[in-house]
Coordinates of C-alpha atoms and ligand atoms in Angstrom, one line a residue:
M1 CA 147.9 40.2 155.0
T2 CA 144.2 40.5 154.4
S3 CA 142.0 38.1 156.3
S4 CA 138.4 37.1 156.0
T5 CA 138.8 34.1 158.3
S6 CA 135.6 33.1 160.0
P7 CA 136.0 33.8 163.7
S8 CA 134.8 30.4 164.6
A9 CA 137.4 28.5 162.5
I10 CA 140.4 28.7 164.9
S11 CA 140.9 28.5 168.7
F12 CA 143.1 30.6 170.9
A13 CA 145.2 27.5 171.6
D14 CA 145.8 27.1 167.8
L15 CA 147.3 30.5 167.8
G16 CA 150.1 29.4 170.1
L17 CA 149.2 31.3 173.2
P18 CA 150.6 29.9 176.5
K19 CA 148.6 28.2 179.2
P20 CA 148.1 31.1 181.7
L21 CA 146.6 33.3 179.0
L22 CA 144.4 30.5 177.7
T23 CA 143.2 30.0 181.3
S24 CA 142.3 33.8 181.7
L25 CA 140.5 33.7 178.3
S26 CA 138.4 30.7 179.3
E27 CA 137.7 32.4 182.7
L28 CA 136.5 35.4 180.8
G29 CA 134.3 33.3 178.7
Y30 CA 135.9 34.1 175.4
E31 CA 135.3 31.2 173.0
N32 CA 137.3 32.0 169.9
P33 CA 139.5 34.7 168.5
S34 CA 137.9 37.4 166.5
P35 CA 139.3 37.9 162.9
I36 CA 141.7 40.7 163.9
Q37 CA 143.0 38.5 166.8
A38 CA 143.4 35.4 164.6
A39 CA 145.4 37.5 162.1
S40 CA 147.5 39.6 164.4
I41 CA 148.4 37.2 167.3
P42 CA 150.7 34.9 165.3
I43 CA 152.5 37.8 163.7
L44 CA 153.2 39.5 167.0
L45 CA 154.1 36.3 168.7
E46 CA 156.9 36.0 166.1
G47 CA 158.2 39.4 167.2
K48 CA 157.3 41.1 164.0
D49 CA 156.1 44.7 163.6
L50 CA 152.5 45.0 162.7
L51 CA 150.3 47.6 161.0
G52 CA 146.7 46.7 161.8
Q53 CA 143.5 48.3 160.4
A54 CA 140.8 47.9 163.0
Q55 CA 138.6 49.9 165.2
T56 CA 137.3 49.7 168.7
G57 CA 134.9 46.8 169.2
T58 CA 136.7 44.4 167.0
G59 CA 138.7 42.9 169.8
K60 CA 141.9 44.7 168.8
T61 CA 143.0 45.2 172.4
A62 CA 143.4 41.5 172.9
A63 CA 144.9 41.2 169.5
F64 CA 148.0 43.1 170.7
A65 CA 147.8 42.5 174.5
L66 CA 147.8 38.7 174.4
P67 CA 150.9 38.1 172.2
M68 CA 152.8 41.0 173.8
L69 CA 152.2 39.7 177.3
T70 CA 154.1 36.5 176.3
S71 CA 157.4 38.3 175.8
L72 CA 157.5 40.2 179.0
D73 CA 159.2 39.2 182.2
P74 CA 157.2 39.7 185.4
K75 CA 160.3 39.3 187.5
K76 CA 161.9 42.4 186.0
S77 CA 160.2 45.6 187.3
H78 CA 161.1 48.2 184.7
P79 CA 158.7 49.2 181.9
Q80 CA 158.9 46.7 179.1
L81 CA 155.8 47.6 177.2
L82 CA 154.3 51.0 176.4
V83 CA 150.8 51.5 174.9
L84 CA 149.9 55.0 173.7
A85 CA 146.2 55.8 173.5
P86 CA 144.4 59.0 172.5
T87 CA 142.1 59.4 175.5
R88 CA 142.2 58.7 179.2
E89 CA 139.1 56.6 178.8
L90 CA 140.8 54.3 176.3
A91 CA 144.1 54.2 178.3
I92 CA 142.1 53.0 181.3
Q93 CA 140.2 50.5 179.2
V94 CA 143.3 49.1 177.7
A95 CA 145.1 48.9 181.1
E96 CA 142.1 47.0 182.5
A97 CA 142.2 44.6 179.6
F98 CA 145.9 43.9 180.3
Q99 CA 145.0 43.3 184.0
R100 CA 142.2 40.9 183.0
Y101 CA 144.3 38.9 180.5
S102 CA 147.4 38.8 182.7
R103 CA 145.7 37.9 185.9
N104 CA 147.4 34.5 186.1
M105 CA 150.9 36.0 185.2
G106 CA 151.7 38.5 187.9
F107 CA 152.3 41.7 186.0
S108 CA 151.8 45.2 187.2
V109 CA 149.9 47.5 184.7
L110 CA 149.9 51.3 185.1
P111 CA 147.6 53.6 183.3
I112 CA 149.0 57.2 183.2
Y113 CA 147.0 60.1 181.8
G114 CA 146.5 63.7 182.3
G115 CA 144.2 64.9 184.9
Q116 CA 145.4 62.4 187.4
S117 CA 147.7 63.4 190.2
Y118 CA 151.4 63.0 189.6
D119 CA 152.2 61.7 193.1
N120 CA 150.3 58.5 192.6
Q121 CA 151.8 57.9 189.2
L122 CA 155.3 58.6 190.5
R123 CA 154.9 56.3 193.4
Q124 CA 153.7 53.5 191.2
L125 CA 156.5 54.1 188.6
K126 CA 159.1 53.9 191.4
R127 CA 157.6 50.7 192.8
G128 CA 158.1 49.2 189.4
T129 CA 155.7 48.3 186.6
Q130 CA 156.1 46.2 183.4
I131 CA 153.3 47.7 181.4
V132 CA 152.5 51.4 181.0
V133 CA 149.4 52.5 179.1
G134 CA 149.2 56.2 178.7
T135 CA 148.0 59.3 176.8
P136 CA 150.8 61.0 174.8
G137 CA 151.0 64.2 176.8
R138 CA 151.5 62.7 180.2
V139 CA 153.8 60.0 178.9
M140 CA 156.0 62.7 177.4
D141 CA 156.0 64.6 180.7
H142 CA 157.2 61.5 182.6
I143 CA 159.9 60.8 180.0
R144 CA 161.2 64.4 180.3
R145 CA 161.2 64.3 184.1
G146 CA 163.1 61.1 184.0
T147 CA 160.4 59.3 185.9
L148 CA 159.5 57.0 183.0
K149 CA 162.6 55.2 181.6
L150 CA 162.2 53.5 178.3
D151 CA 165.7 52.2 177.8
Q152 CA 164.7 48.6 178.4
L153 CA 161.4 48.8 176.5
Q154 CA 160.7 45.8 174.4
A155 CA 157.5 46.7 172.7
L156 CA 155.3 49.7 171.8
V157 CA 151.7 49.9 170.7
L158 CA 150.1 52.9 169.1
D159 CA 146.4 52.4 169.6
E160 CA 143.8 54.3 167.6
A161 CA 146.6 56.1 165.8
D162 CA 144.3 58.1 163.5
E163 CA 142.5 59.4 166.6
M164 CA 145.8 60.5 168.0
L165 CA 146.5 62.3 164.7
R166 CA 143.0 63.9 164.7
M167 CA 143.6 65.2 168.2
G168 CA 146.9 66.8 167.4
F169 CA 149.1 64.2 169.2
I170 CA 151.1 63.0 166.3
D171 CA 154.2 65.1 167.0
D172 CA 154.1 63.9 170.6
V173 CA 153.9 60.4 169.4
E174 CA 156.9 60.8 167.2
W175 CA 158.8 62.4 170.0
I176 CA 158.1 59.4 172.2
L177 CA 159.0 57.0 169.4
K178 CA 162.4 58.7 169.1
H179 CA 162.9 58.1 172.8
T180 CA 162.5 54.4 172.6
P181 CA 165.3 51.9 172.0
Q182 CA 166.2 50.9 168.4
E183 CA 165.3 47.3 168.9
R184 CA 161.7 47.2 169.9
Q185 CA 158.6 45.7 168.4
I186 CA 155.9 48.0 167.3
A187 CA 152.2 47.4 166.6
L188 CA 150.3 50.3 165.1
F189 CA 146.5 50.1 165.1
S190 CA 144.3 52.5 163.3
A191 CA 140.7 52.5 162.0
T192 CA 141.7 54.4 158.9
M193 CA 145.1 54.9 157.3
P194 CA 145.6 58.5 156.4
K195 CA 148.9 59.4 154.8
E196 CA 150.4 60.9 158.0
I197 CA 149.9 57.5 159.8
Q198 CA 151.4 55.7 156.8
K199 CA 154.4 58.0 157.1
V200 CA 154.8 57.2 160.8
A201 CA 154.5 53.5 159.9
N202 CA 157.1 53.8 157.1
T203 CA 159.6 55.7 159.3
Y204 CA 159.3 53.7 162.6
L205 CA 158.1 50.2 161.8
S206 CA 160.5 47.7 160.3
N207 CA 159.1 45.4 157.6
P208 CA 155.6 45.5 159.2
E209 CA 153.0 42.8 158.3
H210 CA 149.7 44.4 157.3
V211 CA 146.5 43.1 158.7
K212 CA 143.2 44.2 157.4
I213 CA 140.0 42.4 157.8
E214 CA 138.1 42.0 154.5
N215 CA 134.4 42.1 154.9
K216 CA 131.8 39.9 153.3
T217 CA 129.1 42.0 151.7
T218 CA 126.1 39.9 151.3
T219 CA 123.0 39.9 153.4
A220 CA 119.7 38.4 152.4
S221 CA 117.2 41.0 151.3
T222 CA 114.4 39.1 153.1
I223 CA 115.8 40.3 156.4
R224 CA 114.8 43.6 157.8
Q225 CA 117.7 45.1 159.8
R226 CA 117.1 47.6 162.6
F227 CA 119.3 49.0 165.3
S228 CA 118.6 50.7 168.6
L229 CA 120.9 52.8 170.7
V230 CA 120.8 51.6 174.3
N231 CA 123.2 51.5 177.2
N232 CA 124.5 48.1 178.4
N233 CA 122.4 47.9 181.5
Q234 CA 119.2 48.7 179.7
K235 CA 119.5 46.0 177.1
L236 CA 117.5 43.4 179.1
S237 CA 114.4 45.7 179.6
A238 CA 114.7 47.0 176.1
F239 CA 114.6 43.4 174.8
A240 CA 111.7 42.5 177.0
R241 CA 109.7 45.4 175.5
V242 CA 110.6 44.3 172.0
L243 CA 109.3 40.8 172.9
E244 CA 106.1 42.2 174.2
V245 CA 105.2 44.3 171.2
E246 CA 106.6 42.4 168.2
E247 CA 105.1 39.3 166.8
T248 CA 107.9 36.8 167.4
E249 CA 108.2 33.1 166.9
G250 CA 111.6 31.6 167.7
V251 CA 114.2 34.2 168.8
I252 CA 118.0 33.9 168.9
V253 CA 119.8 36.3 171.1
F254 CA 123.5 36.8 170.4
V255 CA 125.9 37.8 173.2
R256 CA 129.7 38.0 173.3
T257 CA 130.8 35.4 175.9
K258 CA 129.8 32.1 177.4
L259 CA 129.2 33.7 180.7
A260 CA 126.8 36.2 179.1
T261 CA 124.8 33.4 177.5
V262 CA 124.1 31.9 180.9
D263 CA 123.5 35.3 182.6
V264 CA 121.0 36.6 180.0
A265 CA 119.3 33.2 179.7
D266 CA 118.8 33.1 183.5
K267 CA 117.4 36.6 183.6
L268 CA 115.0 35.9 180.7
S269 CA 113.9 32.6 182.4
A270 CA 113.2 34.6 185.5
R271 CA 110.9 36.8 183.5
G272 CA 109.0 33.8 182.4
Y273 CA 110.4 33.1 178.9
R274 CA 111.1 29.6 177.8
C275 CA 114.8 30.1 177.2
Q276 CA 118.1 28.2 177.0
A277 CA 121.8 29.2 176.8
L278 CA 123.8 27.7 174.0
N279 CA 127.6 28.1 174.1
G280 CA 130.7 26.1 173.3
D281 CA 130.6 24.3 176.7
V282 CA 127.2 22.7 176.0
P283 CA 127.9 19.1 175.1
Q284 CA 126.8 18.0 171.6
N285 CA 123.9 15.7 172.7
Q286 CA 122.5 18.4 174.9
R287 CA 122.9 20.9 172.1
E288 CA 120.9 18.7 169.8
K289 CA 118.1 18.4 172.3
V290 CA 118.0 22.2 172.7
V291 CA 117.9 22.7 168.9
E292 CA 115.2 20.0 168.6
K293 CA 113.1 21.8 171.3
M294 CA 113.5 25.1 169.5
K295 CA 112.4 23.5 166.2
R296 CA 109.3 22.0 167.8
G297 CA 108.3 25.3 169.5
Q298 CA 109.0 24.1 173.0
L299 CA 111.5 26.9 173.5
D300 CA 111.0 30.6 172.7
I301 CA 114.5 32.0 173.0
L302 CA 118.1 30.7 172.5
V303 CA 120.9 32.9 173.9
A304 CA 124.0 32.0 172.0
T305 CA 127.6 32.9 171.2
D306 CA 128.7 33.0 167.6
V307 CA 130.5 29.7 167.8
A308 CA 127.5 27.9 169.4
A309 CA 125.1 29.2 166.7
R310 CA 127.3 28.1 163.8
G311 CA 125.3 26.2 161.3
L312 CA 122.0 26.5 163.2
D313 CA 119.2 25.9 160.7
I314 CA 115.8 26.5 162.3
D315 CA 113.0 27.7 160.1
R316 CA 110.9 29.2 162.8
I317 CA 113.5 31.8 163.9
S318 CA 111.6 35.1 163.3
H319 CA 114.0 37.4 165.1
V320 CA 117.8 37.6 165.6
I321 CA 118.7 40.0 168.4
N322 CA 122.3 41.2 168.5
F323 CA 122.2 41.9 172.2
D324 CA 126.0 42.5 172.0
I325 CA 127.3 44.0 168.8
P326 CA 129.5 41.4 167.0
L327 CA 133.3 41.9 167.0
D328 CA 133.3 41.9 163.2
T329 CA 131.0 42.4 160.3
E330 CA 131.3 38.8 159.0
S331 CA 129.9 37.5 162.3
Y332 CA 127.1 40.0 162.0
I333 CA 126.2 38.5 158.6
H334 CA 126.5 34.9 160.0
R335 CA 124.2 35.9 162.9
I336 CA 121.4 37.5 161.0
G337 CA 121.5 34.6 158.5
R338 CA 119.9 32.5 161.2
T339 CA 116.6 34.1 160.4
G340 CA 114.8 34.7 157.0
R341 CA 115.3 31.0 156.2
A342 CA 113.2 28.7 154.0
G343 CA 111.8 31.5 152.0
R344 CA 110.4 33.4 155.1
T345 CA 111.1 37.0 156.1
G346 CA 113.2 37.7 159.1
E347 CA 113.9 40.5 161.6
A348 CA 117.3 41.4 162.8
I349 CA 117.7 43.9 165.7
L350 CA 121.0 45.2 166.8
F351 CA 121.6 46.9 170.2
V352 CA 124.4 49.5 169.9
T353 CA 125.8 51.3 172.9
P354 CA 126.7 54.9 172.2
R355 CA 130.4 54.2 172.0
E356 CA 129.9 51.4 169.4
R357 CA 128.5 53.7 166.8
R358 CA 131.5 53.4 164.6
L359 CA 131.1 49.7 164.5
L360 CA 127.5 50.2 163.4
N361 CA 128.8 52.3 160.5
A362 CA 131.3 49.6 159.6
I363 CA 128.5 47.0 159.5
E364 CA 126.4 49.2 157.3
R365 CA 129.3 49.7 154.9
A366 CA 130.0 46.0 154.8
T367 CA 126.5 44.9 154.2
K368 CA 125.9 47.8 151.8
S369 CA 122.5 48.3 153.5
P370 CA 121.7 51.1 155.9
M371 CA 119.9 49.9 159.0
E372 CA 116.7 51.4 160.1
P373 CA 116.8 53.2 163.5
M374 CA 114.3 51.7 165.9
D375 CA 112.8 53.1 169.0
I376 CA 112.4 50.8 171.9
P377 CA 108.6 50.4 172.4
S378 CA 107.3 53.1 174.8
A379 CA 105.2 52.4 177.9
S380 CA 102.1 53.5 175.8
D381 CA 103.0 51.0 173.0
I382 CA 103.3 48.3 175.6
N383 CA 100.0 49.3 177.2
K384 CA 98.1 49.3 173.9
K385 CA 99.4 45.9 173.1
R386 CA 98.5 44.5 176.6
A387 CA 95.0 45.9 176.3
L388 CA 94.6 44.3 172.9
N389 CA 95.8 41.0 174.2
F390 CA 93.5 41.2 177.2
K391 CA 90.5 41.9 175.0
Q392 CA 91.5 38.9 172.8
R393 CA 91.7 36.7 175.9
I394 CA 88.2 37.8 176.9
A395 CA 86.8 37.1 173.4
D396 CA 88.4 33.7 173.4
A397 CA 86.9 32.9 176.8
V398 CA 83.5 34.0 175.6
D399 CA 83.9 31.8 172.5
K400 CA 85.4 28.7 174.1
V401 CA 84.5 28.4 177.7
D402 CA 81.2 27.5 179.4
L403 CA 80.7 30.7 181.5
E404 CA 77.4 29.8 183.1
R405 CA 78.6 29.3 186.7
Y406 CA 80.7 32.5 186.5
R407 CA 77.8 34.4 185.0
Q408 CA 75.7 33.5 188.1
L409 CA 78.4 34.8 190.4
V410 CA 78.6 38.1 188.6
T411 CA 74.8 38.4 188.7
E412 CA 75.0 37.9 192.5
C413 CA 77.7 40.5 192.8
I414 CA 75.7 43.0 190.9
Q415 CA 72.5 42.4 192.9
E416 CA 74.2 42.2 196.4
G417 CA 76.7 45.0 196.0
D418 CA 74.5 47.4 194.1
H419 CA 77.1 47.9 191.4
D420 CA 76.7 48.3 187.7
P421 CA 78.1 45.5 185.4
E422 CA 81.0 47.8 184.1
T423 CA 82.2 48.4 187.7
I424 CA 82.1 44.7 188.5
A425 CA 84.0 43.9 185.2
A426 CA 86.6 46.6 186.0
A427 CA 87.1 45.1 189.5
L428 CA 87.7 41.7 187.9
V429 CA 90.3 43.1 185.5
Y430 CA 92.0 44.6 188.5
I431 CA 92.0 41.4 190.4
S432 CA 93.2 39.4 187.4
Q433 CA 96.4 41.4 187.1
E434 CA 97.8 39.4 190.1
T435 CA 101.4 40.3 190.6
K436 CA 102.0 41.8 187.2
P437 CA 100.2 45.1 186.6
L438 CA 98.4 45.2 183.3
F439 CA 99.6 48.7 182.5
E440 CA 103.2 49.8 182.5
T441 CA 103.6 53.0 184.4
E442 CA 107.3 53.4 183.9
K443 CA 108.4 56.4 182.0
D444 CA 109.3 55.9 178.3
F445 CA 112.5 54.2 177.6
K446 CA 115.4 56.4 176.7
P447 CA 119.0 55.6 176.9
S448 CA 119.8 58.8 178.6
E449 CA 117.3 58.6 181.4
R450 CA 119.2 56.9 184.1
E451 CA 121.8 58.6 186.2
F452 CA 124.3 55.9 186.0
D453 CA 124.1 55.6 182.2
R454 CA 124.8 59.1 181.4
G455 CA 128.5 58.7 181.0
D456 CA 128.6 56.6 177.9
R457 CA 127.2 59.1 175.4
S458 CA 129.2 62.2 176.3
R459 CA 132.2 60.7 177.9
R460 CA 134.2 60.0 174.8
D461 CA 133.7 63.6 173.6
R462 CA 134.6 65.0 177.0
D463 CA 137.7 62.9 177.2
R464 CA 138.7 64.0 173.8
G465 CA 138.6 67.6 175.0
R466 CA 140.6 66.7 178.0
G467 CA 143.1 64.7 176.1
K468 CA 143.7 67.7 173.8
S469 CA 144.4 70.0 176.7
N470 CA 146.6 67.4 178.2
A471 CA 148.7 67.4 175.1
R472 CA 149.0 71.1 174.8
D473 CA 149.3 71.8 178.5
S474 CA 150.4 68.8 180.3
R475 CA 150.4 70.3 183.8
D476 CA 148.4 68.4 186.3
S477 CA 144.8 69.5 186.3
A478 CA 144.0 67.4 189.5
H479 CA 140.8 65.8 188.4
G480 CA 138.2 66.0 191.0
N481 CA 139.5 69.1 192.6
R482 CA 136.5 71.1 191.7
N483 CA 134.4 69.5 194.4
K484 CA 137.3 68.6 196.6
K485 CA 136.5 71.2 199.3
S486 CA 133.1 70.0 199.9
R487 CA 134.2 66.4 199.9
D488 CA 136.9 67.0 202.5
R489 CA 134.6 68.8 204.9
K490 CA 134.4 67.0 208.2
G491 CA 131.0 65.7 209.3
S492 CA 129.4 66.7 206.0
H493 CA 125.7 66.0 206.0
R494 CA 124.6 63.2 203.7
S495 CA 121.5 64.0 201.6
E496 CA 118.6 61.6 201.5
D497 CA 119.3 60.4 198.0
M498 CA 122.9 59.4 198.8
Q499 CA 124.3 56.3 200.4
A500 CA 127.7 55.7 202.1
Y501 CA 130.0 53.1 200.6
R502 CA 133.3 51.8 202.0
I503 CA 136.4 51.2 199.9
E504 CA 139.4 49.3 201.2
V505 CA 142.0 51.9 200.2
G506 CA 143.1 54.5 202.8
R507 CA 145.6 57.1 203.8
N508 CA 148.4 54.5 204.2
D509 CA 148.0 53.6 200.5
G510 CA 148.5 57.2 199.6
V511 CA 145.0 57.8 198.4
K512 CA 143.5 61.3 198.0
P513 CA 139.9 62.3 197.3
G514 CA 140.8 63.1 193.7
N515 CA 142.0 59.5 193.1
I516 CA 138.7 58.1 194.4
V517 CA 136.7 60.5 192.3
G518 CA 138.7 59.7 189.2
A519 CA 138.4 56.0 189.6
I520 CA 134.7 56.0 190.4
A521 CA 133.8 58.4 187.7
N522 CA 135.7 56.4 185.1
E523 CA 134.7 53.0 186.3
A524 CA 131.0 53.4 186.9
D525 CA 130.3 56.3 184.5
I526 CA 129.2 58.5 187.4
D527 CA 129.7 62.1 186.8
S528 CA 132.0 63.5 189.4
K529 CA 129.4 66.0 190.5
H530 CA 127.3 63.1 191.8
I531 CA 130.1 61.8 194.0
G532 CA 129.6 63.1 197.5
H533 CA 131.5 63.4 200.7
I534 CA 134.7 61.4 200.9
K535 CA 136.3 60.5 204.2
I536 CA 139.8 59.0 204.2
S537 CA 140.9 56.9 207.2
D538 CA 144.2 55.1 207.6
N539 CA 143.2 51.8 206.0
Y540 CA 139.9 52.5 204.3
S541 CA 137.8 55.3 203.0
T542 CA 134.1 56.1 202.7
V543 CA 132.4 57.8 199.9
D544 CA 128.8 59.0 199.4
L545 CA 127.2 57.9 196.1
P546 CA 123.7 58.2 194.7
K547 CA 121.3 55.6 196.1
G548 CA 120.1 52.7 193.9
M549 CA 123.3 52.0 192.1
P550 CA 122.8 49.4 189.4
K551 CA 124.3 46.0 190.1
A552 CA 126.6 46.2 187.1
A553 CA 128.1 49.5 188.2
F554 CA 128.5 48.1 191.8
K555 CA 130.3 45.1 190.4
K556 CA 132.5 47.2 188.3
L557 CA 133.5 49.3 191.3
Q558 CA 134.1 46.2 193.4
K559 CA 136.7 45.2 191.0
A560 CA 138.2 48.6 190.3
Y561 CA 141.6 49.8 191.5
V562 CA 142.6 52.9 193.3
C563 CA 146.3 53.6 193.9
G564 CA 147.1 50.1 192.7
K565 CA 144.8 48.5 195.3
P566 CA 141.4 46.9 194.6
M567 CA 138.6 49.1 195.9
D568 CA 136.6 46.2 197.2
L569 CA 133.5 48.5 197.4
S570 CA 130.9 47.6 199.9
E571 CA 127.9 49.3 201.5
S572 CA 128.9 51.1 204.7
E573 CA 126.6 50.8 207.7
Ligands
AMP1 P1 138.0 46.0 171.8 O1 137.7 46.1 170.4 O2 139.4 45.5 172.1 O3 137.6 47.2 172.5 O4 137.0 44.8 172.4 C1 135.6 44.9 172.3 C2 135.0 44.0 173.4 O5 135.0 42.6 173.0 C3 135.6 44.0 174.8 O6 134.5 44.1 175.7 C4 136.3 42.7 174.9 O7 136.4 42.3 176.2 C5 135.5 41.8 174.0 N1 136.3 40.7 173.3 C6 137.5 40.9 172.7 N2 137.8 39.7 172.1 C7 136.8 38.8 172.4 C8 136.7 37.4 172.0 N3 137.5 36.8 171.3 N4 135.5 36.8 172.5 C9 134.6 37.5 173.2 N5 134.7 38.8 173.5 C10 135.8 39.5 173.2

């Protein structure tokens, strides 16, 4: 099946998903299925095999996770679904997605990958789990050892199959396929379909339905399209800089979820922008008012989901900001079509996180127009612009305001204080800055600058390397052991740039320093060398982490799991 269905045409309920899943999706703020989801979910719900062509960032995880969750039984504790992924990073991401989607259903999800201690995995496998998400090498090991039994497996997903091929896992994947029962459903997802993958599909899938999303290929030539590489937690300040430097009129900011519309709109309002969130929950009459305000220039920015912005026709939109990259190229085309209307030119800016680069390529291919790379304005650009604006304000005041009274005051200041007029004027500029300094002193904006952001760019490559060695040599490499000695030292001295955090998982849960390092490194993109002393007590542990952790990283860690238990991270006194 080839689909070019607009993402906004169908709802998750239309696809036949049960109530607990619909509840989770609405709690997550998902409004509508992406095209790959709309096409795949009904097929998988029917129990058919599926061959899907899609890459990361299109929503493919939910495309298989949601329907497959409906056929599993939480009361039975043996593995019923196995997902194979090329890297530990993806395995963790997919396992987390399963946890999020199934939170109202009571399943246990276990990620297993090389580099993590066997003890923990064995304990969890013994305790019972319905969903296993793993890298091929480690999954093979567990099957060989008899610790992962697949005799009652109902379904199997091969995720990023072409990546598994590229990384030399294809024999392992076939070996695993041969160790699964005859009657099981298979979904195979791959960004490309090289002949080796087609061969696997022909051999192991039975009468699979094909799903490929057909891309629209038209964008208006009146729209300049640019992209900038940023990390997630830099997007807001990057956007604020763009707003300062570019000449904007109305701006529409696109994000992925309802929750994000409110979050981003709140943050922009706090920075003084006239801004409103527009999502599927905003009632029609309210929506009309907001659109009207935007048309009249009483609002500067709308923060919207794809669904909410459907059909928006506002001439004065000068900029479309793709704050979150869209899940499919067609949405991209819909989005940027909100600018460049009524014969005007428009600007479309796309924020891409390093791991979404492939999606950027897909958009460029679909629109048949390469995008211009764009630097986020530097501190010096901002300062030049502010100086220019400031001079303009002075010129306007000189033109339009009766300055006589003020002139007298300045004359008095000059005479009484024995200062020259330039010094007095400079002092006035200083005073007029109030709480916001006129000049930006921050270093220039680069995605790689902040400690907590470093992971994104290099992680995937690193993981690939690790994955490879896992497949070839699947012995446990005990991730985190490098620094283990120093972490275990009693009474280790905390350096000034570190802070102690407490997590609610301790010795009684079977936790070891390596588990904590692995979880924190993966969840918050913190390089393991920045994870300091770890002290394990019976019911909790403490860990030293760099000071000034961004809120987003902290939140992620609060929700993260170690040894099957939520970390519940908090600052330790
Ligand atoms: P994936 O391609 O599965 O890696 O998903 C990319 C991102 O899109 C993830 O952050 C998902 O949580 C998010 N996502 C997936 N489906 C939807 C949807 N229908 N609406 C909003 N966000 C989604």
